[in-house]
Amino acid sequence: ADYPKSSLVPYARYGLAWAALGRNDAATAASALDDLLKQKTPGELTAKAHYARALALEQLKKYQPAIEDLNLYLKTKPTGNDRSEALYWLGRCQLGMNDSESALKTFDELLAGDAKYAGTSKVLYEVGWLHKTAGRSKESAAAFARLAKEFPQSPQAAESLFHVGEEAYARKDYTAAVDAFYDAREKAESKELAEKSAYNLGWTYFHRENFPKAEEWFRFQATQYADGALIESGRFMLAEALFKQKKYEEALAAYREVKNVTEPDFQVLTLLHGGQSAEQLEDWKGAQAMLDSAAAKFPKSNYLPEINYERAWVRQNLGDKEGALKLYEEVTTQTQEVTAARARFMI
């Protein structure tokens, strides 16, 4: 204001714009840089002003003009960290425009050109999610695995390990999945991620048919995350792990603890396997209650023939031969599979 004709005025205005950015006043910064770029400014300051304005526009979610400013800046061929930062913000703005493929190319260019970029971990995180969203699980896992290995202290390391575990689990590499989920739970700062990791560990061991370890992890989940979003599913899977080990008394108690599970198959299997556990304990009345409830609640379930076979067996053991025969005959009309053959034999 005191020296309006000074050659330093453009630099002062540029500094004021950065000060506005520093206090998150992007609108003021963008307006100041608009004014600056309308005037004659030294070449190197023009390039820097385009970069600074791009950051202000990005904060204002004006992604297309921000992209234009960043491209103008990149045409001046900045080097080192200046180039890398510009590419990072270019990728972010392309994401803001929902141009995922352009963003991915930009991030790949950044990673290829600057092995020492301080923000590599955040770029790898973006790359991992871009591939994951596009269904490229192998490439996604590679990016997340690199992040977790090279930046173990990153806030995204635990989540990255979880994604690595998901990819390994999907291709049935259960050993790798166990390692990744275990490390993810160990590193997780959020309770939600820790619970998901423990739950997935249980599932991974279950698919490996290591039912004692599955029991261990589902029990750990139920104890440590009793108020978690996956608690009901975890309780069901704990019961399943016990059922698979023929620990019928514990399994029956566990099935009875499952109250609000939402997965349809889990709902019906809670009653079916609970009823079968009761049968093994010769708790015929308890078995009847659970199995009749399954038949009433899930009349269109694919498990209905098996449910009705078990209901018939319970009635037979309770001395209700007529009721048992009726249900065995019903099973033969419901399926042509092994359950029907068993029912015909019982008839």
Coordinates of C-alpha atoms in Angstrom, one line a residue:
A1 CA 0.0 0.0 0.0
D2 CA 2.9 2.4 0.8
Y3 CA 4.9 1.6 -2.3
P4 CA 2.4 0.7 -5.0
K5 CA 4.9 1.1 -7.8
S6 CA 7.6 -1.0 -6.3
S7 CA 8.8 -4.0 -8.2
L8 CA 8.3 -6.0 -5.0
V9 CA 4.6 -5.4 -4.9
P10 CA 3.7 -8.6 -6.9
Y11 CA 5.8 -10.6 -4.5
A12 CA 4.1 -9.0 -1.5
R13 CA 0.7 -9.9 -3.0
Y14 CA 1.9 -13.4 -3.7
G15 CA 2.9 -13.7 0.0
L16 CA -0.4 -12.4 1.2
A17 CA -2.2 -15.0 -0.9
W18 CA -0.1 -17.8 0.7
A19 CA -0.9 -16.3 4.1
A20 CA -4.6 -16.6 3.3
L21 CA -4.0 -20.2 2.2
G22 CA -2.2 -20.8 5.5
R23 CA -5.3 -19.8 7.4
N24 CA -7.6 -21.9 5.2
D25 CA -9.1 -18.8 3.5
A26 CA -9.0 -20.2 0.0
A27 CA -11.5 -17.7 -1.4
T28 CA -9.4 -14.7 -0.4
A29 CA -6.2 -16.4 -1.7
A30 CA -7.8 -17.3 -5.1
S31 CA -9.1 -13.7 -5.5
A32 CA -5.7 -12.2 -4.7
L33 CA -4.0 -14.5 -7.2
D34 CA -6.6 -13.7 -9.8
D35 CA -5.6 -10.0 -9.4
L36 CA -2.0 -10.8 -9.5
L37 CA -2.2 -12.9 -12.7
K38 CA -4.0 -10.1 -14.5
Q39 CA -1.0 -7.9 -14.0
K40 CA 2.5 -8.0 -15.4
T41 CA 4.5 -10.3 -13.1
P42 CA 8.0 -11.8 -13.4
G43 CA 7.9 -15.2 -15.3
E44 CA 8.9 -17.3 -12.3
L45 CA 6.3 -15.6 -10.1
T46 CA 3.6 -16.2 -12.7
A47 CA 4.3 -20.0 -12.6
K48 CA 4.2 -20.0 -8.8
A49 CA 1.0 -18.0 -8.8
H50 CA -0.7 -20.5 -11.0
Y51 CA 0.4 -23.3 -8.6
A52 CA -0.8 -21.4 -5.5
R53 CA -4.1 -20.6 -7.2
A54 CA -4.6 -24.2 -8.1
L55 CA -4.3 -25.1 -4.4
A56 CA -6.8 -22.5 -3.5
L57 CA -9.2 -23.7 -6.2
E58 CA -8.8 -27.3 -5.1
Q59 CA -9.9 -26.3 -1.6
L60 CA -12.9 -24.6 -3.1
K61 CA -13.6 -27.8 -5.1
K62 CA -13.2 -26.0 -8.4
Y63 CA -11.3 -28.8 -9.8
Q64 CA -11.3 -28.1 -13.6
P65 CA -9.7 -24.6 -13.3
A66 CA -7.3 -26.0 -10.7
I67 CA -6.2 -28.6 -13.2
E68 CA -5.7 -25.9 -15.9
D69 CA -3.5 -23.9 -13.5
L70 CA -1.5 -27.0 -12.5
N71 CA -0.9 -27.9 -16.2
L72 CA 0.3 -24.4 -16.8
Y73 CA 2.7 -24.7 -13.9
L74 CA 4.0 -28.1 -15.1
K75 CA 4.7 -26.7 -18.5
T76 CA 7.4 -24.6 -16.9
K77 CA 9.2 -27.9 -16.1
P78 CA 9.6 -27.7 -12.3
T79 CA 11.9 -30.2 -10.8
G80 CA 12.3 -32.3 -7.7
N81 CA 9.7 -31.9 -5.0
D82 CA 8.0 -29.0 -6.7
R83 CA 7.1 -31.2 -9.7
S84 CA 6.0 -34.0 -7.4
E85 CA 3.8 -31.8 -5.3
A86 CA 2.2 -30.4 -8.5
L87 CA 1.6 -33.9 -9.8
Y88 CA 0.1 -35.0 -6.5
W89 CA -2.4 -32.1 -6.5
L90 CA -3.1 -32.7 -10.2
G91 CA -4.1 -36.3 -9.3
R92 CA -6.2 -35.1 -6.4
C93 CA -8.1 -32.7 -8.7
Q94 CA -8.6 -35.4 -11.3
L95 CA -10.1 -37.5 -8.6
G96 CA -12.4 -34.6 -7.7
M97 CA -13.5 -34.6 -11.4
N98 CA -14.1 -38.4 -11.1
D99 CA -11.5 -39.0 -13.7
S100 CA -10.0 -42.0 -12.1
E101 CA -7.9 -43.2 -15.0
S102 CA -6.2 -39.9 -15.5
A103 CA -5.5 -39.6 -11.7
L104 CA -4.0 -43.1 -11.8
K105 CA -1.7 -42.1 -14.6
T106 CA -0.7 -39.0 -12.8
F107 CA 0.1 -40.8 -9.6
D108 CA 2.1 -43.5 -11.5
E109 CA 4.1 -40.7 -13.2
L110 CA 4.8 -39.2 -9.8
L111 CA 6.0 -42.5 -8.3
A112 CA 8.1 -43.3 -11.3
G113 CA 9.8 -39.9 -11.3
D114 CA 10.5 -39.4 -7.6
A115 CA 11.5 -42.4 -5.5
K116 CA 12.2 -40.1 -2.5
Y117 CA 8.9 -38.1 -2.6
A118 CA 7.9 -37.5 1.0
G119 CA 4.3 -38.1 0.2
T120 CA 4.8 -41.5 -1.4
S121 CA 2.7 -43.3 1.2
K122 CA -0.4 -41.2 0.5
V123 CA 0.1 -41.6 -3.2
L124 CA 0.3 -45.4 -2.8
Y125 CA -2.9 -45.3 -0.7
E126 CA -4.7 -43.4 -3.6
V127 CA -3.3 -45.9 -6.1
G128 CA -4.4 -48.9 -4.1
W129 CA -7.9 -47.6 -3.8
L130 CA -8.1 -46.6 -7.5
H131 CA -7.2 -50.2 -8.5
K132 CA -9.5 -51.7 -5.9
T133 CA -12.4 -49.6 -7.1
A134 CA -11.7 -50.6 -10.7
G135 CA -11.7 -54.3 -9.7
R136 CA -8.0 -54.8 -10.2
S137 CA -7.3 -56.7 -7.0
K138 CA -3.8 -57.8 -7.8
E139 CA -2.6 -54.3 -8.6
S140 CA -4.5 -52.9 -5.6
A141 CA -2.9 -55.4 -3.2
A142 CA 0.6 -54.6 -4.6
A143 CA 0.2 -50.9 -3.9
F144 CA -1.1 -51.5 -0.4
A145 CA 1.6 -54.1 0.3
R146 CA 4.3 -51.7 -0.7
L147 CA 2.8 -49.0 1.5
A148 CA 2.7 -51.3 4.5
K149 CA 6.2 -52.5 3.9
E150 CA 8.0 -49.2 3.2
F151 CA 5.9 -47.0 5.5
P152 CA 5.1 -49.2 8.5
Q153 CA 4.4 -46.1 10.7
S154 CA 1.9 -44.6 8.2
P155 CA -1.6 -44.0 9.5
Q156 CA -2.8 -46.1 6.5
A157 CA -0.5 -49.1 7.1
A158 CA -3.0 -51.1 9.1
E159 CA -5.8 -50.5 6.6
S160 CA -3.4 -51.4 3.8
L161 CA -2.5 -54.7 5.4
F162 CA -6.3 -55.4 5.8
H163 CA -6.7 -54.9 2.0
V164 CA -3.7 -57.2 1.3
G165 CA -5.4 -59.8 3.5
E166 CA -8.7 -59.4 1.6
E167 CA -7.0 -60.0 -1.7
A168 CA -5.1 -63.1 -0.4
Y169 CA -8.3 -64.5 1.1
A170 CA -10.2 -64.0 -2.2
R171 CA -7.6 -66.1 -4.1
K172 CA -7.6 -68.7 -1.2
D173 CA -4.0 -68.0 -0.1
Y174 CA -5.1 -68.4 3.5
T175 CA -1.6 -68.4 4.9
A176 CA -0.9 -65.0 3.4
A177 CA -4.3 -63.8 4.5
V178 CA -3.7 -64.8 8.1
D179 CA -0.4 -63.0 8.2
A180 CA -1.9 -59.8 6.8
F181 CA -5.0 -59.8 8.9
Y182 CA -3.0 -60.5 12.0
D183 CA -0.6 -57.6 11.3
A184 CA -3.6 -55.4 10.5
R185 CA -5.2 -56.1 13.8
E186 CA -1.9 -55.5 15.7
K187 CA -1.4 -52.1 14.0
A188 CA -5.1 -51.0 13.9
E189 CA -5.8 -47.8 15.8
S190 CA -9.5 -47.8 15.1
K191 CA -11.6 -50.3 16.9
E192 CA -13.7 -50.9 13.8
L193 CA -10.6 -52.0 11.7
A194 CA -9.3 -54.2 14.6
E195 CA -12.7 -55.9 14.9
K196 CA -12.9 -56.6 11.1
S197 CA -9.4 -58.0 11.2
A198 CA -10.1 -60.4 14.0
Y199 CA -13.4 -61.4 12.4
N200 CA -11.6 -62.1 9.1
L201 CA -8.9 -64.1 10.9
G202 CA -11.7 -66.3 12.3
W203 CA -13.1 -66.8 8.8
T204 CA -9.7 -67.5 7.3
Y205 CA -9.0 -70.2 9.8
F206 CA -12.5 -71.6 9.3
H207 CA -11.9 -72.0 5.6
R208 CA -8.6 -73.7 6.3
E209 CA -10.7 -76.1 8.4
N210 CA -8.6 -75.2 11.4
F211 CA -11.7 -75.0 13.6
P212 CA -9.9 -74.6 17.0
K213 CA -8.1 -71.5 15.7
A214 CA -11.3 -70.2 14.2
E215 CA -13.0 -70.7 17.6
E216 CA -10.1 -68.8 19.2
W217 CA -10.4 -65.8 17.0
F218 CA -14.2 -65.6 17.0
R219 CA -14.2 -65.9 20.7
F220 CA -11.5 -63.2 20.9
Q221 CA -13.8 -61.0 18.7
A222 CA -16.8 -61.6 20.9
T223 CA -14.8 -60.7 24.0
Q224 CA -12.9 -57.7 22.8
Y225 CA -15.5 -56.1 20.6
A226 CA -18.8 -57.0 22.2
D227 CA -20.3 -53.7 21.0
G228 CA -18.8 -53.9 17.5
A229 CA -20.8 -53.9 14.3
L230 CA -19.9 -57.6 13.6
I231 CA -20.7 -59.0 17.0
E232 CA -23.8 -61.0 16.0
S233 CA -22.0 -62.5 12.9
G234 CA -19.0 -63.3 15.1
R235 CA -21.2 -65.0 17.7
F236 CA -22.8 -67.1 14.9
M237 CA -19.4 -68.1 13.5
L238 CA -18.1 -69.0 17.0
A239 CA -21.1 -71.4 17.3
E240 CA -20.3 -72.8 13.9
A241 CA -16.6 -73.4 14.8
L242 CA -17.8 -75.2 18.0
F243 CA -20.3 -77.2 15.9
K244 CA -17.6 -78.3 13.5
Q245 CA -15.6 -79.6 16.4
K246 CA -18.6 -81.5 17.7
K247 CA -18.6 -79.5 20.9
Y248 CA -22.4 -79.7 20.9
E249 CA -23.1 -78.4 24.4
E250 CA -21.0 -75.3 23.9
A251 CA -22.3 -74.9 20.4
L252 CA -25.9 -75.0 21.5
A253 CA -25.3 -72.4 24.2
A254 CA -23.5 -70.2 21.5
Y255 CA -26.3 -70.5 19.0
R256 CA -28.8 -69.4 21.7
E257 CA -26.7 -66.3 22.2
V258 CA -27.2 -65.3 18.6
K259 CA -30.1 -62.8 18.7
N260 CA -29.9 -60.2 15.9
V261 CA -27.8 -61.7 13.1
T262 CA -28.9 -60.1 9.8
E263 CA -27.5 -62.5 7.1
P264 CA -30.3 -64.7 6.0
D265 CA -28.2 -67.9 5.8
F266 CA -26.9 -67.2 9.3
Q267 CA -30.4 -66.8 10.6
V268 CA -31.6 -70.2 9.3
L269 CA -28.4 -72.0 10.2
T270 CA -28.6 -70.7 13.8
L271 CA -31.8 -72.6 14.2
L272 CA -30.9 -75.7 12.1
H273 CA -27.5 -76.3 13.6
G274 CA -28.7 -75.3 17.0
G275 CA -31.4 -77.9 16.7
Q276 CA -28.9 -80.5 15.5
S277 CA -26.7 -79.7 18.5
A278 CA -29.6 -80.2 20.8
E279 CA -30.3 -83.6 19.0
Q280 CA -26.8 -84.7 19.7
L281 CA -27.4 -84.0 23.4
E282 CA -30.7 -85.8 23.2
D283 CA -32.5 -82.6 24.2
W284 CA -35.4 -83.5 21.9
K285 CA -37.8 -80.8 23.2
G286 CA -35.1 -78.1 22.7
A287 CA -34.3 -79.4 19.3
Q288 CA -38.0 -79.5 18.3
A289 CA -38.4 -75.8 19.4
M290 CA -35.5 -74.6 17.3
L291 CA -36.3 -76.7 14.2
D292 CA -40.0 -75.9 14.2
S293 CA -39.1 -72.3 14.5
A294 CA -36.7 -72.6 11.5
A295 CA -39.5 -74.2 9.4
A296 CA -42.0 -71.5 10.3
K297 CA -39.7 -68.6 9.8
F298 CA -38.0 -69.8 6.6
P299 CA -40.5 -71.7 4.6
K300 CA -38.7 -70.9 1.3
S301 CA -35.2 -71.6 2.5
N302 CA -33.0 -74.0 0.5
Y303 CA -32.3 -75.7 3.8
L304 CA -36.0 -76.6 4.3
P305 CA -35.7 -80.2 3.3
E306 CA -32.9 -80.7 5.8
I307 CA -34.8 -78.9 8.5
N308 CA -37.9 -81.1 7.9
Y309 CA -35.8 -84.2 8.0
E310 CA -34.4 -83.2 11.4
R311 CA -37.9 -82.3 12.5
A312 CA -39.1 -85.8 11.6
W313 CA -36.1 -87.4 13.4
V314 CA -37.0 -85.4 16.5
R315 CA -40.6 -86.5 16.4
Q316 CA -39.6 -90.1 15.9
N317 CA -37.5 -89.9 19.1
L318 CA -40.4 -88.3 20.9
G319 CA -42.6 -91.2 20.0
D320 CA -44.7 -89.3 17.4
K321 CA -44.4 -91.8 14.6
E322 CA -47.3 -90.4 12.6
G323 CA -45.9 -86.9 12.7
A324 CA -42.4 -88.2 11.8
L325 CA -43.8 -90.2 8.8
K326 CA -45.7 -87.2 7.5
L327 CA -42.5 -85.0 7.6
Y328 CA -40.3 -87.8 6.0
E329 CA -42.9 -88.0 3.1
E330 CA -42.8 -84.2 2.8
V331 CA -39.0 -84.2 2.4
T332 CA -39.2 -86.6 -0.5
T333 CA -41.3 -84.1 -2.4
Q334 CA -39.0 -81.2 -1.6
T335 CA -35.7 -82.4 -3.0
Q336 CA -34.1 -85.2 -5.0
E337 CA -30.8 -85.0 -3.2
V338 CA -29.3 -87.1 -0.4
T339 CA -31.7 -85.8 2.2
A340 CA -34.6 -87.3 0.2
A341 CA -32.9 -90.6 -0.1
R342 CA -32.4 -90.6 3.7
A343 CA -36.1 -89.8 4.2
R344 CA -37.2 -92.6 1.9
F345 CA -35.0 -95.0 3.9
M346 CA -36.6 -93.8 7.2
I347 CA -40.1 -94.3 5.7

